Amino acid sequence: MHAVAAAAPNIALIKYWGKRDRARNLPAVGSISVTLAELETRMRIEFDDTLDADKLTVNGATEARMLPRISRCLDAVAGTARSRARVDSIVNFPVAAGLASSASAFAAAVVAAAKAAGREIDRHTLANLAGSASGSAARSLYGGFVELENRDQTVAVHTLREAEDWPLRVVVAITSSGPKPVSSGDAMERSRLTSPFYRRWVDEQPTDLAAARAAIGARDFAALAAISEHNCLKMHSVMWASRPPIVYWNSATLDCMQRIRELQAVGTEVFFTIDAGPQVKAICTPDCEAQVKAALAELDGVESVMVSGLGPGAALTDDEWAT
Ligand code: 2P0
């Protein structure tokens, strides 16, 4: 009655921002992301009749804040009549790094919970179960370049191109490890209700998705860079125009963007993207990785820099913890 699954976080290039159905956590727009490698959440789930409540640990410490969401996710996968569960999770990257640790956590949770409960659940259904816990988690069920499309009452997620097919690198510049001023769920709702740009954002998303899909299909770095930066800045413009405004950036965020523009001006294949936080993710070709990493690491206000390749979707793994 136990299983272990591993899942990586993902970084959206064409962003999910806004919900069309808050109760079911269905996104207002489709999105395209890259699933990372090396960084992972490894989760062990054991259903145990002798427990009187679910228990969750993260890196060995009891974690109460995330527990209700994990419990709801286990109910969705294994049914509300399930036994209580012992859930132990090991995260090998800083949770405050702005890497959507909830995406890797819920992707790992649905895969491990289905196996531990003895349920055969196809990947499409697992992606929807993960997505109802955290929208971006649906994408971490798949590897490489991943598209999430809206369907009637569901999402459909698939790999557009495998990681090995276009092995780009992701350099993450951490500019602040403090907590978010506003959660992304609340911020999305505020944007929907108050931003004058929200409707336009939703209406234009199919055009941006099509451009990114074509760029990934053709492995056209310049085209992917242009549409990804545009989509990121448009999402943040929606937030900035919300009332009260939602500004996740700090001055180091802007310094990183400026440095990336300088690198682009001398021909470096790199572009930026920024999520619901102040960290800057620089996507680059393998040849440019060392240069990008050094250029960001030396900036004042950059606390640390992490690098990742692209990798596979969530999967069951053997019963050993990563050490
Ligand atoms: C994304 N973000 O596409 C976008 C870009 C942040 C900015 O998905 O409310 O934690 O749990 O469904 O998935 C972060 O939001 O939101 C996110 P919920 P989630 O990656």
CSV table of C-alpha atoms in Angstrom, one decimal, residues 20 79-80 117 119 136 145 149 154 162 202 212 214 217 219 271:
chain,number,residue,atom,x,y,z
A,20,ARG,CA,-12.3,30.2,-15.8
A,79,GLY,CA,-11.7,8.4,-3.1
A,80,THR,CA,-12.9,9.9,0.2
A,117,ALA,CA,-4.2,3.0,-3.8
A,119,ARG,CA,-5.8,2.4,-9.0
A,136,SER,CA,0.6,24.3,-13.3
A,145,PHE,CA,8.1,21.2,-24.0
A,149,GLU,CA,-5.0,23.1,-23.7
A,154,THR,CA,-11.0,19.4,-18.5
A,162,GLU,CA,10.9,15.8,-26.1
A,202,VAL,CA,-7.3,36.0,-22.5
A,212,ALA,CA,5.3,29.3,-29.5
A,214,ALA,CA,5.5,26.9,-34.3
A,217,GLY,CA,8.3,22.8,-33.9
A,219,ARG,CA,13.5,24.8,-33.0
A,271,PHE,CA,15.8,35.1,-23.1
